[in-house]
Amino acid sequence: MKEKISFFDRNSHFINWWILIPAVILSIFGIIMIFSASSYTAETSYGNAYYFVEKQLLGLALGLCALVFAYFFNYNFLSKLKYWALAVGVLFLLIVFIPGIGIESYGAKRWIGFGAFSFQASEIAKFCFIIFCAGYMSEHQQKMQSFLGLMPVLCSGLLMCVLIMLEPNMSITMCLGMVLMIMLLTGGAKIKHLIFLSIPILCAIPVLIFIEPYRLSRLTAFLNPWASPQGEGFQLIQSLYSLGSGGWFGVGLFNSRAKYSFLPFSESDFIFSIIGEELGLVGAICVLILFLILIFSGFKVAIKANNRLGCFLATGITSILTVQVFLNVAVVTGLIPPTGLPLPLISYGSTSLVVFLGAIGVLLNISRQSSRSIVNNIGKKSIFVSKNKTKTA
Amino acid sequence: MLKKSYSIYSLQKRLLAIMGTATFLFMCLFGKLFWVQIIQGKSLQVKAISQWTRDLPLLGLRGSITDCNGNILANSYTSYNVYVRPSNVTNPDSVAICLSNLLGVDYDTVYKKATTKSVSESLIKQQVSADTVRYILQQNINGIYISETSTRQYPYGNSLTSVLGYCTIDNVGQSGLEAYYNSYLTGINGATMTESDIKGLELSNATTSFIAGIPGCDIELTIDIGIQMILENVLENIMLEQQSKSASAIIMNAKNGEIVAMASKPSFDLNNPPRDDVEQLLSLSKNSLITDVYEPGSTFKLFTVAAALSSGVTNVDETFYDPGFRIIDGQKIKCWKTTGHGQQTLVDGVCNSCNCVFMDLGLRMGVEYFYSALKSYGIGSATNIDFYGESSGIMMSENLVKNVDLARISFGQAIAVTPLQMITSVCGILTGTLYEPKFIKSITSNGVTKTFSSVIKAKTVSKSVSEQILSMMEQVVSKNDGLYSFVPGYRIGGKTGTAQKYENGSVASGKYVSSFVGVYPVDDPQYVMLLCVDEPSAGQYYGSLVAAPYAKQIFSQMFNYLNIEPTNLSEDLEKLSLDVTVPNLVGLSITDACSLLASLDLQFEIDGEGSMVLSQSIPSQEKVYKRAIILLKT
């Protein structure tokens, strides 16, 4: 039996406010913080204090459009697009290496540019992977329990990891790798398979570190940043100075001192330091709590989803969010070695913002559809079982 | 279906496990944030502020040095260092023209510095005066910057060189009192801290905090610059007239050990030390009066007679016979006057500076007594003056002293002292009290003054011995060969000395240190002077001829400066009547010349072994005092 999937779905008007409100607050808060963190450097470098804010506002506008579209767009349709999504993701990651289209900056090819428009390929690719992964796993649920059966997911994930690694972009690779493991875990892979898989991955990390000498020096700088305060340790020290100056309640909005070109990437990867400096421990924890609310709601959506596709999509989206927030804040506070990863929804970067808001829209859509089914199917434990039965029947 | 189905329950469990892990990880983040922001917050903030602000030093000027009357000997004033910042230079040509014209720096050098973009900042010139800097800034040329610094100035530039010492260009004392009291003189810099960006660019809404600098302590010395200048001028004359290698002198206050004046020539201008010539700088900035030893010669006889009188082995009326030599343990030691002084009292012996008398005294006392007496006068140990690098002199080890050595030490050979040690010990036996000599009078900081009182080191001789020595010294000046140092109307005492110099362990022929020790007034010693002329080469070398006349100049100018009125002037002037005309002696035999001079009541010294007079130290027809000494060369 094949269900007819409608492109748009207007049966329910349920909006999961626990997701929408934190996401919107964080996005708008991001604009404010980007203005605070970047106005000085934007003024001195581009002669326009609003240089970054203007771009981010465009991103916010596009992102909200994406969110509204995704809210109405029936996520079930995505499973039909899973191979397309995989193809597009891999294609983007390959295009990065084409001279003229791929843009190199800071020694890495991470951007695709068409004229004035440019975006970071891996930001899109990781969501493409989620779509493929969720689509495949929901359709081949039984296969997931055999080692061979999870190969398509694993291989496509690893392919993307390798391509991103070649850019090179260690942090997104790590992020994607962790998301891959979470997806396999939720997809039903056996624990022993996962353990077996994680051994080569754990072995690969030291190899990858030693391939690129800068990673090793970053690692040593992380262990003792004060040994090279002007070299590798510089950024972490600046970040700690900034956070440390914040104290309990911060130095006040817009009053950061680290942003005066002391802290590199203060508007993007290290924006959390500026938040900690201006709003203190209290402000920083409030931001993290908003993220936690979003993350918990996301996982709740996954648990309550109508079907496995919804569940896996929600899990994937929420995982990316969780992993990225954790890695970013861990880097900024010196918990793990420095690696460049934006803080979702807040850091400067329109691609990231548009894609994340779109993903939030998908979450809202999944939540909306499940609310309808819960309303319609009161008394039924879950549709997962029944759907499973129909498939195996 | 054999396989255990992956049920919704286990999916939910896994999702909950993932949520749990996420929660745990976020808790870690909270913990780390708390650690960084609260626990380490304060210490991070301190470091952060020092990085986020640009601090300019606020100078704590180096303290001044004044003499005992408050005249400034050294002080510091604010000056400026001039820099270029190539990144801000818009017209390197105008920068180079302006700075090369106003600062006297080479045009090409400035141009090169102004265009070397790889350097953020290049120093063009240090310690530029405020007026010049103001003029430079008025030109309003981009890329020129100044910073505050300070310049040390010495109003009496060429004087007191080796005493005051010089500072580095960064105002750190390198020698002399500048080095010894460096930690007191050094000021503590304060700072202005201005909020800035990473390039040091001041923020538009920057707040600036000030921490004032603390100036260094002011130091008052015991030096009297008036007397010092008299010394400096006379020493310049000595250098010129006696063609000596160096000339130096100390005047000490016998009542408390304070150094009133201390000078050495040659010297250099402290305002412009020869920084490029390190060897010259080191040799000229060394205070050889404190750091170097010399063989004192006859001036040392004062200690021998003091010890002998104290021990009771002699008295002022005892007579001695001098045949011109003594034979000690089979070794013949000559008196300086090889013909001998004949029969003479102890006082005559001192006046004639007869070596034989002192050999006798030394041998009578024995090594043990003589050494302990010398040590109690301060010979053989450092004086503890407030100065770096003091030498404690060279004394033969007591158990190695043979009779021959004892005899030599008794008249000032086979022993080496520093000039400072010499004058300190002379003061010691003239007043009966040995003081630690010192330069420092007081240190003032922020209105609080600490005065340094004199430190008594030891009691030396009894009052009567002091008086006997003073009376002998007075007779030396007023009656005998020291007459050249006689200042009519003032009761001066003195003793001359001439010592041969040793080089590589043997006597260096023709190289002498001529010296004179003087004291005023003899009835209550206050000023004691030691004048040393090293290697005079203008023909004469006897202390009586080379040093004594200049001691007279110094004393008379000093009395004038100190407004000390003469007493018994007319009586004294009689002694000084130039009533003897020197005859022509060249071509006469030694015996004829000697008898001729004796008949005129003139003294003579013979240099050489010949029988014919080839030259005389004072030309014929010149008027001289009675008993003046004429040196005859054969």
Tab-separated table of C-alpha atoms in Angstrom, chain A residues 40 141-142 145 182 185-186 188-189 191 234 238 240-241 243-245 247-248 257-258 260-262 276-277 281 288 292 295-296 299 303 308 311 315 322 325-326 330 333 335 384, chain B residues 1 3-9 11-12 14-16 18-19 22-23 25-26 28-30 32-34 36-38 41 44-45 47-48 51-53 195-198 201 203 205:
chain	number	residue	atom	x	y	z
A	40	TYR	CA	34.086	48.204	14.831
A	141	GLN	CA	14.315	-0.319	8.585
A	142	GLN	CA	15.048	-4.053	8.738
A	145	GLN	CA	20.092	-4.198	11.748
A	182	ILE	CA	23.632	9.484	16.027
A	185	LEU	CA	22.050	4.789	16.452
A	186	THR	CA	18.499	6.061	16.027
A	188	GLY	CA	18.362	0.952	14.657
A	189	ALA	CA	21.914	-0.130	13.990
A	191	ILE	CA	25.313	-1.326	19.242
A	234	PHE	CA	46.362	33.793	20.481
A	238	GLN	CA	41.636	36.325	23.422
A	240	LEU	CA	39.280	33.553	27.480
A	241	TYR	CA	40.125	37.218	28.127
A	243	LEU	CA	34.778	35.573	28.619
A	244	GLY	CA	36.723	36.169	31.828
A	245	SER	CA	36.030	39.883	31.686
A	247	GLY	CA	32.008	37.821	35.151
A	248	TRP	CA	28.487	37.196	36.410
A	257	ARG	CA	36.473	45.324	24.517
A	258	ALA	CA	37.650	42.138	22.833
A	260	TYR	CA	38.087	45.896	18.968
A	261	SER	CA	39.945	43.566	16.604
A	262	PHE	CA	41.551	41.666	19.472
A	276	GLY	CA	29.807	35.978	27.541
A	277	GLU	CA	31.729	39.222	27.853
A	281	LEU	CA	27.755	34.062	32.775
A	288	LEU	CA	22.519	27.907	26.129
A	292	LEU	CA	18.522	23.387	25.178
A	295	ILE	CA	17.084	20.757	21.339
A	296	PHE	CA	14.696	19.088	23.792
A	299	PHE	CA	13.978	15.456	20.177
A	303	ILE	CA	9.810	10.909	19.564
A	308	ARG	CA	10.018	6.967	11.046
A	311	CYS	CA	11.473	10.841	13.526
A	315	THR	CA	16.637	13.583	15.048
A	322	THR	CA	23.200	19.953	19.297
A	325	VAL	CA	26.298	24.277	19.592
A	326	PHE	CA	28.290	21.988	21.845
A	330	ALA	CA	33.427	23.979	23.892
A	333	THR	CA	35.610	28.137	26.413
A	335	LEU	CA	37.132	22.732	26.569
A	384	PHE	CA	5.124	3.369	14.192
B	1	MET	CA	10.112	-13.172	11.923
B	3	LYS	CA	15.017	-11.157	14.090
B	4	LYS	CA	14.085	-9.227	17.140
B	5	SER	CA	12.275	-6.211	15.847
B	6	TYR	CA	13.740	-2.779	16.431
B	7	SER	CA	10.694	-1.484	18.157
B	8	ILE	CA	9.482	2.003	18.823
B	9	TYR	CA	10.364	1.457	22.450
B	11	LEU	CA	14.030	3.871	19.394
B	12	GLN	CA	12.561	6.034	22.111
B	14	ARG	CA	17.920	5.531	22.227
B	15	LEU	CA	16.570	9.010	21.624
B	16	LEU	CA	16.290	9.547	25.364
B	18	ILE	CA	20.975	10.866	23.141
B	19	MET	CA	19.068	13.607	24.963
B	22	ALA	CA	23.362	16.122	25.184
B	23	THR	CA	22.220	17.331	28.602
B	25	LEU	CA	27.547	17.742	27.577
B	26	PHE	CA	25.734	21.025	28.119
B	28	CYS	CA	29.983	20.372	31.079
B	29	LEU	CA	29.712	23.625	29.154
B	30	PHE	CA	28.020	25.324	32.097
B	32	LYS	CA	33.516	25.280	32.058
B	33	LEU	CA	31.827	28.653	31.617
B	34	PHE	CA	31.597	29.051	35.371
B	36	VAL	CA	36.384	30.649	33.023
B	37	GLN	CA	34.015	33.500	33.828
B	38	ILE	CA	33.822	33.360	37.604
B	41	GLY	CA	37.498	35.741	35.700
B	44	LEU	CA	41.884	36.890	33.114
B	45	GLN	CA	40.410	40.361	33.352
B	47	LYS	CA	45.601	40.348	31.811
B	48	ALA	CA	42.907	41.406	29.389
B	51	GLN	CA	46.288	44.043	26.599
B	52	TRP	CA	43.242	46.122	25.778
B	53	THR	CA	44.825	49.364	26.853
B	195	GLU	CA	41.547	51.986	25.797
B	196	SER	CA	42.625	51.087	22.305
B	197	ASP	CA	42.218	48.502	19.586
B	198	ILE	CA	44.776	45.855	18.729
B	201	LEU	CA	44.448	53.026	17.916
B	203	LEU	CA	38.882	54.169	20.807
B	205	ASN	CA	34.916	56.775	23.516
